[in-house]
């Protein structure tokens, strides 16, 4: 998974994680947003929820990281996203474990 994953912050805490995951998938699939094929989207809850999005190709993750800004529109509200490289690349098993440890 090296180089294919981005961390996305600035997510709305008041919305269900599955709805946020759907909206993130739509946003990051669009070529106009620099996106491409997605392998996995994990929304991790808590007071400051974030998502780990893994793309099929590392070039897509690099394009996403280079984009000036990403804004997620949900229900008429705009959420500016903070897209960064994750501090450490996580395997799917590590993501699943961390998801169980974080409060929803």
Tab-separated table of N, CA, C and O in Angstrom:
chain	number	residue	atom	x	y	z
A	1	UNK	N	0.806	-1.200	0.000
A	1	UNK	CA	0.000	0.000	0.000
A	1	UNK	C	0.848	1.262	0.000
A	1	UNK	O	0.313	2.347	-0.001
A	2	UNK	N	2.142	1.131	0.028
A	2	UNK	CA	3.033	2.282	0.150
A	2	UNK	C	2.733	3.330	-0.906
A	2	UNK	O	2.675	3.045	-2.090
A	3	UNK	N	2.511	4.568	-0.440
A	3	UNK	CA	2.304	5.673	-1.341
A	3	UNK	C	0.925	5.774	-1.955
A	3	UNK	O	0.661	6.664	-2.736
A	4	UNK	N	0.025	4.889	-1.602
A	4	UNK	CA	-1.313	4.912	-2.198
A	4	UNK	C	-2.366	5.480	-1.259
A	4	UNK	O	-3.500	5.668	-1.651
A	5	UNK	N	-2.000	5.737	-0.002
A	5	UNK	CA	-2.965	6.148	1.007
A	5	UNK	C	-2.800	7.618	1.375
A	5	UNK	O	-1.678	8.099	1.510
A	6	UNK	N	-3.934	8.309	1.549
A	6	UNK	CA	-3.931	9.683	2.044
A	6	UNK	C	-4.801	9.738	3.298
A	6	UNK	O	-5.721	8.932	3.475
A	7	UNK	N	-4.476	10.688	4.168
A	7	UNK	CA	-5.264	10.934	5.376
A	7	UNK	C	-6.084	12.182	5.124
A	7	UNK	O	-5.568	13.196	4.668
A	8	UNK	N	-7.383	12.102	5.420
A	8	UNK	CA	-8.283	13.226	5.175
A	8	UNK	C	-8.921	13.648	6.496
A	8	UNK	O	-9.620	12.861	7.139
A	9	UNK	N	-8.649	14.885	6.905
A	9	UNK	CA	-9.239	15.450	8.114
A	9	UNK	C	-10.244	16.520	7.745
A	9	UNK	O	-10.455	16.831	6.574
A	10	UNK	N	-10.858	17.115	8.767
A	10	UNK	CA	-11.853	18.156	8.542
A	10	UNK	C	-13.231	17.596	8.248
A	10	UNK	O	-14.084	18.281	7.685
A	11	UNK	N	-13.459	16.336	8.639
A	11	UNK	CA	-14.736	15.679	8.357
A	11	UNK	C	-15.795	16.110	9.370
A	11	UNK	O	-15.483	16.394	10.529
A	12	UNK	N	-17.059	16.120	8.955
A	12	UNK	CA	-18.128	16.481	9.890
A	12	UNK	C	-18.364	15.373	10.918
A	12	UNK	O	-18.682	14.241	10.548
A	13	UNK	N	-18.202	15.711	12.191
A	13	UNK	CA	-18.371	14.730	13.267
A	13	UNK	C	-19.842	14.387	13.492
A	13	UNK	O	-20.155	13.326	14.037
A	14	UNK	N	-20.745	15.277	13.056
A	14	UNK	CA	-22.166	15.077	13.337
A	14	UNK	C	-22.847	14.106	12.374
A	14	UNK	O	-23.990	13.719	12.593
A	15	UNK	N	-22.161	13.695	11.315
A	15	UNK	CA	-22.765	12.793	10.331
A	15	UNK	C	-22.289	11.358	10.530
A	15	UNK	O	-21.165	11.123	10.982
A	16	UNK	N	-23.128	10.381	10.150
A	16	UNK	CA	-22.724	8.976	10.275
A	16	UNK	C	-21.506	8.677	9.390
A	16	UNK	O	-21.437	9.154	8.247
A	17	UNK	N	-20.567	7.894	9.906
A	17	UNK	CA	-19.352	7.575	9.150
A	17	UNK	C	-19.622	6.953	7.779
A	17	UNK	O	-18.912	7.247	6.822
A	18	UNK	N	-20.672	6.136	7.646
A	18	UNK	CA	-20.941	5.516	6.345
A	18	UNK	C	-21.379	6.551	5.308
A	18	UNK	O	-21.023	6.460	4.137
A	19	UNK	N	-22.113	7.570	5.728
A	19	UNK	CA	-22.512	8.640	4.792
A	19	UNK	C	-21.300	9.458	4.371
A	19	UNK	O	-21.149	9.808	3.192
A	20	UNK	N	-20.429	9.760	5.338
A	20	UNK	CA	-19.211	10.507	5.029
A	20	UNK	C	-18.333	9.695	4.076
A	20	UNK	O	-17.788	10.233	3.108
A	21	UNK	N	-18.220	8.394	4.318
A	21	UNK	CA	-17.418	7.527	3.446
A	21	UNK	C	-17.959	7.543	2.018
A	21	UNK	O	-17.188	7.614	1.053
A	22	UNK	N	-19.278	7.498	1.869
A	22	UNK	CA	-19.890	7.545	0.530
A	22	UNK	C	-19.550	8.859	-0.177
A	22	UNK	O	-19.197	8.869	-1.354
A	23	UNK	N	-19.681	9.967	0.546
A	23	UNK	CA	-19.407	11.281	-0.045
A	23	UNK	C	-17.927	11.423	-0.404
A	23	UNK	O	-17.582	11.989	-1.447
A	24	UNK	N	-17.039	10.914	0.456
A	24	UNK	CA	-15.606	10.953	0.152
A	24	UNK	C	-15.290	10.131	-1.084
A	24	UNK	O	-14.490	10.543	-1.928
A	25	UNK	N	-15.924	8.982	-1.196
A	25	UNK	CA	-15.699	8.119	-2.355
A	25	UNK	C	-16.085	8.848	-3.636
A	25	UNK	O	-15.313	8.872	-4.608
A	26	UNK	N	-17.245	9.475	-3.632
A	26	UNK	CA	-17.694	10.213	-4.816
A	26	UNK	C	-16.714	11.343	-5.138
A	26	UNK	O	-16.303	11.518	-6.287
A	27	UNK	N	-16.320	12.104	-4.123
A	27	UNK	CA	-15.421	13.244	-4.331
A	27	UNK	C	-14.084	12.790	-4.920
A	27	UNK	O	-13.585	13.373	-5.880
A	28	UNK	N	-13.497	11.742	-4.334
A	28	UNK	CA	-12.152	11.338	-4.735
A	28	UNK	C	-12.117	10.391	-5.934
A	28	UNK	O	-11.047	10.057	-6.424
A	29	UNK	N	-13.263	9.977	-6.427
A	29	UNK	CA	-13.321	9.236	-7.695
A	29	UNK	C	-13.278	10.185	-8.885
A	29	UNK	O	-12.845	9.821	-9.967
A	30	UNK	N	-13.743	11.416	-8.691
A	30	UNK	CA	-13.853	12.377	-9.794
A	30	UNK	C	-12.491	12.843	-10.271
A	30	UNK	O	-11.659	13.299	-9.492
A	31	UNK	N	-12.303	12.785	-11.585
A	31	UNK	CA	-11.030	13.213	-12.166
A	31	UNK	C	-10.814	14.711	-11.984
A	31	UNK	O	-9.678	15.162	-11.831
A	32	UNK	N	-11.887	15.497	-11.962
A	32	UNK	CA	-11.724	16.951	-11.790
A	32	UNK	C	-11.146	17.296	-10.413
A	32	UNK	O	-10.633	18.388	-10.209
A	33	UNK	N	-11.261	16.373	-9.460
A	33	UNK	CA	-10.680	16.564	-8.128
A	33	UNK	C	-9.303	15.908	-8.020
A	33	UNK	O	-8.735	15.836	-6.936
A	34	UNK	N	-8.793	15.400	-9.142
A	34	UNK	CA	-7.510	14.714	-9.142
A	34	UNK	C	-7.624	13.245	-8.791
A	34	UNK	O	-6.636	12.551	-8.662
A	35	UNK	N	-8.845	12.784	-8.619
A	35	UNK	CA	-9.090	11.435	-8.128
A	35	UNK	C	-8.948	10.346	-9.159
A	35	UNK	O	-8.550	10.576	-10.304
A	36	UNK	N	-9.265	9.142	-8.714
A	36	UNK	CA	-9.186	7.953	-9.542
A	36	UNK	C	-9.752	6.774	-8.785
A	36	UNK	O	-10.425	6.944	-7.762
A	37	UNK	N	-9.465	5.590	-9.265
A	37	UNK	CA	-10.005	4.372	-8.659
A	37	UNK	C	-9.548	4.221	-7.214
A	37	UNK	O	-8.370	4.390	-6.897
A	38	UNK	N	-10.498	3.871	-6.354
A	38	UNK	CA	-10.259	3.753	-4.917
A	38	UNK	C	-10.299	2.283	-4.514
A	38	UNK	O	-11.223	1.553	-4.887
A	39	UNK	N	-9.318	1.879	-3.712
A	39	UNK	CA	-9.276	0.512	-3.193
A	39	UNK	C	-10.028	0.405	-1.865
A	39	UNK	O	-10.675	-0.606	-1.599
A	40	UNK	N	-9.959	1.460	-1.024
A	40	UNK	CA	-10.558	1.378	0.300
A	40	UNK	C	-10.770	2.771	0.894
A	40	UNK	O	-9.938	3.659	0.690
A	41	UNK	N	-11.871	2.939	1.618
A	41	UNK	CA	-12.143	4.169	2.365
A	41	UNK	C	-12.514	3.754	3.783
A	41	UNK	O	-13.444	2.970	3.978
A	42	UNK	N	-11.773	4.259	4.755
A	42	UNK	CA	-12.053	3.982	6.168
A	42	UNK	C	-12.246	5.302	6.892
A	42	UNK	O	-11.346	6.133	6.904
A	43	UNK	N	-13.421	5.501	7.483
A	43	UNK	CA	-13.673	6.692	8.291
A	43	UNK	C	-13.542	6.270	9.746
A	43	UNK	O	-14.231	5.356	10.207
A	44	UNK	N	-12.628	6.922	10.445
A	44	UNK	CA	-12.370	6.611	11.849
A	44	UNK	C	-12.988	7.705	12.699
A	44	UNK	O	-12.659	8.875	12.557
A	45	UNK	N	-13.923	7.306	13.568
A	45	UNK	CA	-14.689	8.257	14.363
A	45	UNK	C	-13.910	8.858	15.510
A	45	UNK	O	-12.723	8.602	15.699
A	46	UNK	N	-14.601	9.651	16.276
A	46	UNK	CA	-14.025	10.339	17.408
A	46	UNK	C	-14.386	11.802	17.355
A	46	UNK	O	-15.130	12.233	16.472
A	47	UNK	N	-13.870	12.591	18.288
A	47	UNK	CA	-14.198	14.014	18.302
A	47	UNK	C	-13.684	14.744	17.058
A	47	UNK	O	-14.263	15.735	16.636
A	48	UNK	N	-12.591	14.271	16.473
A	48	UNK	CA	-12.058	14.820	15.223
A	48	UNK	C	-11.881	13.668	14.243
A	48	UNK	O	-10.780	13.164	14.053
A	49	UNK	N	-12.983	13.234	13.615
A	49	UNK	CA	-12.890	12.076	12.723
A	49	UNK	C	-11.991	12.358	11.524
A	49	UNK	O	-11.824	13.507	11.107
A	50	UNK	N	-11.408	11.290	11.016
A	50	UNK	CA	-10.602	11.396	9.811
A	50	UNK	C	-10.798	10.128	9.005
A	50	UNK	O	-11.377	9.155	9.476
A	51	UNK	N	-10.343	10.173	7.769
A	51	UNK	CA	-10.475	9.022	6.887
A	51	UNK	C	-9.111	8.654	6.325
A	51	UNK	O	-8.246	9.510	6.154
A	52	UNK	N	-8.948	7.383	6.061
A	52	UNK	CA	-7.792	6.880	5.328
A	52	UNK	C	-8.332	6.348	4.007
A	52	UNK	O	-9.184	5.461	3.988
A	53	UNK	N	-7.875	6.952	2.925
A	53	UNK	CA	-8.334	6.552	1.595
A	53	UNK	C	-7.157	5.964	0.847
A	53	UNK	O	-6.111	6.611	0.712
A	54	UNK	N	-7.317	4.737	0.388
A	54	UNK	CA	-6.281	4.051	-0.372
A	54	UNK	C	-6.734	3.945	-1.821
A	54	UNK	O	-7.820	3.446	-2.099
A	55	UNK	N	-5.890	4.442	-2.698
A	55	UNK	CA	-6.183	4.430	-4.125
A	55	UNK	C	-5.543	3.207	-4.772
A	55	UNK	O	-4.609	2.616	-4.236
A	56	UNK	N	-6.047	2.834	-5.935
A	56	UNK	CA	-5.489	1.704	-6.678
A	56	UNK	C	-4.069	2.010	-7.150
A	56	UNK	O	-3.231	1.117	-7.176
A	57	UNK	N	-3.809	3.264	-7.515
A	57	UNK	CA	-2.495	3.640	-8.057
A	57	UNK	C	-1.867	4.759	-7.221
A	57	UNK	O	-2.558	5.700	-6.828
A	58	UNK	N	-0.559	4.673	-6.970
A	58	UNK	CA	0.108	5.715	-6.187
A	58	UNK	C	0.072	7.088	-6.856
A	58	UNK	O	0.078	8.107	-6.167
A	59	UNK	N	-0.012	7.122	-8.198
A	59	UNK	CA	-0.054	8.410	-8.898
A	59	UNK	C	-1.297	9.210	-8.505
A	59	UNK	O	-1.255	10.444	-8.445
A	60	UNK	N	-2.398	8.520	-8.247
A	60	UNK	CA	-3.632	9.210	-7.866
A	60	UNK	C	-3.456	9.856	-6.498
A	60	UNK	O	-3.803	11.022	-6.297
A	61	UNK	N	-2.879	9.122	-5.556
A	61	UNK	CA	-2.642	9.683	-4.220
A	61	UNK	C	-1.743	10.908	-4.310
A	61	UNK	O	-1.986	11.917	-3.635
A	62	UNK	N	-0.737	10.864	-5.173
A	62	UNK	CA	0.161	12.010	-5.328
A	62	UNK	C	-0.567	13.218	-5.910
A	62	UNK	O	-0.350	14.349	-5.480
A	63	UNK	N	-1.459	12.982	-6.869
A	63	UNK	CA	-2.254	14.085	-7.432
A	63	UNK	C	-3.154	14.710	-6.364
A	63	UNK	O	-3.284	15.934	-6.280
A	64	UNK	N	-3.760	13.862	-5.566
A	64	UNK	CA	-4.646	14.339	-4.494
A	64	UNK	C	-3.855	15.202	-3.517
A	64	UNK	O	-4.305	16.264	-3.094
A	65	UNK	N	-2.660	14.761	-3.162
A	65	UNK	CA	-1.832	15.505	-2.210
A	65	UNK	C	-1.377	16.844	-2.783
A	65	UNK	O	-1.207	17.812	-2.045
A	66	UNK	N	-1.186	16.920	-4.091
A	66	UNK	CA	-0.715	18.157	-4.727
A	66	UNK	C	-1.836	19.170	-4.961
A	66	UNK	O	-1.553	20.350	-5.168
A	67	UNK	N	-3.080	18.721	-4.955
A	67	UNK	CA	-4.206	19.633	-5.211
A	67	UNK	C	-4.252	20.714	-4.130
A	67	UNK	O	-3.983	20.449	-2.960
A	68	UNK	N	-4.572	21.938	-4.552
A	68	UNK	CA	-4.575	23.082	-3.630
A	68	UNK	C	-5.607	22.921	-2.514
A	68	UNK	O	-5.317	23.188	-1.366
A	69	UNK	N	-6.825	22.545	-2.878
A	69	UNK	CA	-7.847	22.407	-1.846
A	69	UNK	C	-8.887	21.374	-2.260
A	69	UNK	O	-9.103	21.126	-3.437
A	70	UNK	N	-9.482	20.792	-1.247
A	70	UNK	CA	-10.587	19.862	-1.436
A	70	UNK	C	-11.693	20.310	-0.502
A	70	UNK	O	-11.449	20.556	0.685
A	71	UNK	N	-12.905	20.428	-1.036
A	71	UNK	CA	-14.058	20.820	-0.231
A	71	UNK	C	-15.145	19.770	-0.449
A	71	UNK	O	-15.515	19.480	-1.579
A	72	UNK	N	-15.635	19.228	0.654
A	72	UNK	CA	-16.685	18.229	0.600
A	72	UNK	C	-18.023	18.915	0.836
A	72	UNK	O	-18.190	19.632	1.823
A	73	UNK	N	-18.961	18.744	-0.081
A	73	UNK	CA	-20.297	19.341	0.048
A	73	UNK	C	-21.274	18.252	0.459
A	73	UNK	O	-21.432	17.247	-0.233
A	74	UNK	N	-21.898	18.464	1.630
A	74	UNK	CA	-22.887	17.512	2.123
A	74	UNK	C	-24.073	18.302	2.655
A	74	UNK	O	-23.916	19.143	3.550
A	75	UNK	N	-25.242	18.031	2.123
A	75	UNK	CA	-26.460	18.672	2.611
A	75	UNK	C	-26.418	20.187	2.589
A	75	UNK	O	-26.900	20.829	3.514
A	76	UNK	N	-25.814	20.767	1.570
A	76	UNK	CA	-25.750	22.207	1.449
A	76	UNK	C	-24.648	22.869	2.261
A	76	UNK	O	-24.472	24.072	2.201
A	77	UNK	N	-23.901	22.078	3.030
A	77	UNK	CA	-22.784	22.623	3.810
A	77	UNK	C	-21.464	22.278	3.129
A	77	UNK	O	-21.357	21.255	2.461
A	78	UNK	N	-20.497	23.149	3.309
A	78	UNK	CA	-19.164	22.959	2.728
A	78	UNK	C	-18.175	22.626	3.850
A	78	UNK	O	-18.123	23.336	4.851
A	79	UNK	N	-17.412	21.567	3.665
A	79	UNK	CA	-16.402	21.149	4.640
A	79	UNK	C	-15.032	21.155	3.970
A	79	UNK	O	-14.747	20.283	3.147
A	80	UNK	N	-14.185	22.151	4.301
A	80	UNK	CA	-12.829	22.141	3.748
A	80	UNK	C	-12.061	20.950	4.327
A	80	UNK	O	-12.038	20.751	5.535
A	81	UNK	N	-11.470	20.168	3.456
A	81	UNK	CA	-10.751	18.970	3.884
A	81	UNK	C	-9.257	19.246	4.012
A	81	UNK	O	-8.702	20.034	3.257
A	82	UNK	N	-8.641	18.577	4.960
A	82	UNK	CA	-7.185	18.638	5.136
A	82	UNK	C	-6.628	17.302	4.655
A	82	UNK	O	-6.790	16.285	5.332
A	83	UNK	N	-5.996	17.309	3.492
A	83	UNK	CA	-5.479	16.072	2.908
A	83	UNK	C	-3.967	16.040	3.081
A	83	UNK	O	-3.264	16.948	2.640
A	84	UNK	N	-3.483	14.994	3.752
A	84	UNK	CA	-2.058	14.832	4.004
A	84	UNK	C	-1.657	13.381	3.784
A	84	UNK	O	-2.520	12.495	3.728
A	85	UNK	N	-0.364	13.169	3.697
A	85	UNK	CA	0.143	11.793	3.677
A	85	UNK	C	0.036	11.264	5.103
A	85	UNK	O	0.272	12.012	6.052
A	86	UNK	N	-0.341	10.004	5.279
A	86	UNK	CA	-0.399	9.469	6.635
A	86	UNK	C	1.008	9.420	7.232
A	86	UNK	O	1.990	9.259	6.507
A	87	UNK	N	1.099	9.576	8.553
A	87	UNK	CA	2.401	9.552	9.217
A	87	UNK	C	3.097	8.217	8.962
A	87	UNK	O	4.304	8.164	8.761
A	88	UNK	N	2.326	7.149	8.963
A	88	UNK	CA	2.845	5.805	8.714
A	88	UNK	C	1.841	5.088	7.834
A	88	UNK	O	0.644	5.181	8.067
A	89	UNK	N	2.321	4.414	6.820
A	89	UNK	CA	1.419	3.614	5.995
A	89	UNK	C	0.904	2.447	6.824
A	89	UNK	O	1.677	1.732	7.460
A	90	UNK	N	-0.399	2.270	6.870
A	90	UNK	CA	-1.013	1.198	7.641
A	90	UNK	C	-1.499	0.094	6.719
A	90	UNK	O	-2.006	0.365	5.642
A	91	UNK	N	-1.369	-1.128	7.198
A	91	UNK	CA	-1.939	-2.249	6.456
A	91	UNK	C	-3.435	-2.286	6.752
A	91	UNK	O	-3.893	-1.703	7.746
A	92	UNK	N	-4.236	-2.973	5.940
A	92	UNK	CA	-5.674	-3.053	6.231
A	92	UNK	C	-5.957	-3.621	7.621
A	92	UNK	O	-6.894	-3.198	8.281
A	93	UNK	N	-5.141	-4.573	8.096
A	93	UNK	CA	-5.332	-5.132	9.433
A	93	UNK	C	-5.095	-4.082	10.507
A	93	UNK	O	-5.812	-4.012	11.496
A	94	UNK	N	-4.082	-3.235	10.318
A	94	UNK	CA	-3.795	-2.188	11.290
A	94	UNK	C	-4.906	-1.148	11.318
A	94	UNK	O	-5.273	-0.656	12.378
A	95	UNK	N	-5.452	-0.827	10.153
A	95	UNK	CA	-6.565	0.118	10.101
A	95	UNK	C	-7.760	-0.443	10.838
A	95	UNK	O	-8.409	0.237	11.631
A	96	UNK	N	-8.063	-1.726	10.617
A	96	UNK	CA	-9.194	-2.363	11.274
A	96	UNK	C	-8.998	-2.349	12.798
A	96	UNK	O	-9.921	-2.070	13.545
A	97	UNK	N	-7.780	-2.645	13.253
A	97	UNK	CA	-7.497	-2.616	14.703
A	97	UNK	C	-7.667	-1.223	15.262
A	97	UNK	O	-8.269	-1.029	16.305
A	98	UNK	N	-7.134	-0.205	14.570
A	98	UNK	CA	-7.233	1.162	15.081
A	98	UNK	C	-8.678	1.627	15.116
A	98	UNK	O	-9.075	2.363	15.995
A	99	UNK	N	-9.469	1.144	14.183
A	99	UNK	CA	-10.884	1.521	14.139
A	99	UNK	C	-11.619	0.988	15.373
A	99	UNK	O	-12.481	1.658	15.926
A	100	UNK	N	-11.266	-0.200	15.827
A	100	UNK	CA	-11.906	-0.770	17.002
A	100	UNK	C	-11.479	-0.040	18.266
A	100	UNK	O	-12.217	0.018	19.236
A	101	UNK	N	-10.294	0.547	18.272
A	101	UNK	CA	-9.776	1.207	19.468
A	101	UNK	C	-10.320	2.612	19.652
A	101	UNK	O	-10.362	3.119	20.761
A	102	UNK	N	-10.704	3.263	18.564
A	102	UNK	CA	-11.186	4.642	18.652
A	102	UNK	C	-12.668	4.671	19.011
A	102	UNK	O	-13.450	3.871	18.510
A	103	UNK	N	-13.066	5.628	19.854
A	103	UNK	CA	-14.488	5.741	20.170
A	103	UNK	C	-15.273	6.216	18.954
A	103	UNK	O	-14.756	6.982	18.149
A	104	UNK	N	-16.473	5.742	18.837
A	104	UNK	CA	-17.314	6.136	17.683
A	104	UNK	C	-17.985	7.463	17.951
A	104	UNK	O	-18.111	7.921	19.011
